[in-house]
């Protein structure tokens, strides 16, 4: 049988759980932006964990812009290019 890299009896998910708590606000913000994308025709793409925590790509009058969102616990810092 294959050798397990993790012993199920002693494995801990504490690090993953703590990490997910910190990302919950980011998840909610990203989901909110995806919902905005359904009704806002200028939003053409939402990316998570690529150029920044969240990147929003917009296209308006043939001009593309990007909004970069850095998420820190329960607040977001935004800037555009």
GROMACS .gro file of N, CA and C in nm, residues 23 26-27 29-30 33 45-57 66-73 75-81:
model
  102
   23UNK      N    1  -0.904   3.498   0.538
   23UNK     CA    2  -0.944   3.519   0.399
   23UNK      C    3  -1.095   3.528   0.381
   26UNK      N    4  -1.200   3.854   0.235
   26UNK     CA    5  -1.160   3.858   0.094
   26UNK      C    6  -1.258   3.778   0.009
   27UNK      N    7  -1.299   3.661   0.056
   27UNK     CA    8  -1.395   3.579  -0.018
   27UNK      C    9  -1.528   3.653  -0.035
   29UNK      N   10  -1.583   3.979  -0.025
   29UNK     CA   11  -1.565   4.092  -0.115
   29UNK      C   12  -1.560   4.046  -0.260
   30UNK      N   13  -1.487   3.939  -0.288
   30UNK     CA   14  -1.480   3.886  -0.424
   30UNK      C   15  -1.617   3.840  -0.473
   33UNK      N   16  -1.823   4.135  -0.568
   33UNK     CA   17  -1.782   4.190  -0.697
   33UNK      C   18  -1.833   4.105  -0.813
   45UNK      N   19  -1.414   4.107  -1.582
   45UNK     CA   20  -1.340   3.995  -1.523
   45UNK      C   21  -1.304   4.027  -1.379
   46UNK      N   22  -1.314   3.925  -1.294
   46UNK     CA   23  -1.270   3.932  -1.155
   46UNK      C   24  -1.166   3.822  -1.137
   47UNK      N   25  -1.051   3.858  -1.084
   47UNK     CA   26  -0.946   3.759  -1.057
   47UNK      C   27  -0.913   3.761  -0.908
   48UNK      N   28  -0.889   3.646  -0.852
   48UNK     CA   29  -0.847   3.635  -0.713
   48UNK      C   30  -0.708   3.576  -0.707
   49UNK      N   31  -0.623   3.639  -0.626
   49UNK     CA   32  -0.488   3.588  -0.601
   49UNK      C   33  -0.404   3.579  -0.728
   50UNK      N   34  -0.415   3.680  -0.815
   50UNK     CA   35  -0.327   3.684  -0.932
   50UNK      C   36  -0.235   3.805  -0.917
   51UNK      N   37  -0.266   3.917  -0.979
   51UNK     CA   38  -0.181   4.036  -0.965
   51UNK      C   39  -0.189   4.095  -0.825
   52UNK      N   40  -0.303   4.073  -0.760
   52UNK     CA   41  -0.323   4.120  -0.622
   52UNK      C   42  -0.426   4.028  -0.557
   53UNK      N   43  -0.469   4.062  -0.436
   53UNK     CA   44  -0.568   3.978  -0.370
   53UNK      C   45  -0.692   3.964  -0.460
   54UNK      N   46  -0.741   4.078  -0.509
   54UNK     CA   47  -0.853   4.079  -0.604
   54UNK      C   48  -0.820   4.181  -0.712
   55UNK      N   49  -0.842   4.144  -0.836
   55UNK     CA   50  -0.824   4.237  -0.948
   55UNK      C   51  -0.955   4.241  -1.025
   56UNK      N   52  -1.002   4.364  -1.053
   56UNK     CA   53  -1.125   4.384  -1.130
   56UNK      C   54  -1.085   4.446  -1.263
   57UNK      N   55  -1.120   4.379  -1.373
   57UNK     CA   56  -1.091   4.432  -1.507
   57UNK      C   57  -1.220   4.492  -1.560
   66UNK      N   58  -0.787   4.853  -1.477
   66UNK     CA   59  -0.777   4.750  -1.374
   66UNK      C   60  -0.786   4.815  -1.237
   67UNK      N   61  -0.861   4.753  -1.150
   67UNK     CA   62  -0.868   4.796  -1.011
   67UNK      C   63  -0.804   4.685  -0.928
   68UNK      N   64  -0.702   4.722  -0.853
   68UNK     CA   65  -0.631   4.626  -0.770
   68UNK      C   66  -0.677   4.645  -0.626
   69UNK      N   67  -0.714   4.537  -0.561
   69UNK     CA   68  -0.767   4.545  -0.425
   69UNK      C   69  -0.680   4.458  -0.335
   70UNK      N   70  -0.620   4.520  -0.237
   70UNK     CA   71  -0.540   4.451  -0.136
   70UNK      C   72  -0.629   4.439  -0.012
   71UNK      N   73  -0.653   4.317   0.032
   71UNK     CA   74  -0.744   4.293   0.143
   71UNK      C   75  -0.662   4.265   0.269
   72UNK      N   76  -0.691   4.341   0.373
   72UNK     CA   77  -0.627   4.322   0.503
   72UNK      C   78  -0.736   4.303   0.607
   73UNK      N   79  -0.751   4.184   0.656
   73UNK     CA   80  -0.854   4.143   0.753
   73UNK      C   81  -0.991   4.193   0.713
   75UNK      N   82  -1.076   4.517   0.594
   75UNK     CA   83  -1.079   4.639   0.513
   75UNK      C   84  -1.004   4.614   0.382
   76UNK      N   85  -1.038   4.693   0.282
   76UNK     CA   86  -0.977   4.675   0.150
   76UNK      C   87  -0.913   4.806   0.107
   77UNK      N   88  -0.796   4.797   0.047
   77UNK     CA   89  -0.725   4.912  -0.008
   77UNK      C   90  -0.731   4.897  -0.160
   78UNK      N   91  -0.781   5.001  -0.228
   78UNK     CA   92  -0.803   4.993  -0.373
   78UNK      C   93  -0.721   5.097  -0.446
   79UNK      N   94  -0.675   5.061  -0.565
   79UNK     CA   95  -0.615   5.158  -0.656
   79UNK      C   96  -0.639   5.113  -0.798
   80UNK      N   97  -0.635   5.207  -0.891
   80UNK     CA   98  -0.666   5.180  -1.031
   80UNK      C   99  -0.546   5.208  -1.120
   81UNK      N  100  -0.547   5.142  -1.236
   81UNK     CA  101  -0.448   5.176  -1.339
   81UNK      C  102  -0.521   5.195  -1.469
   0.00000   0.00000   0.00000
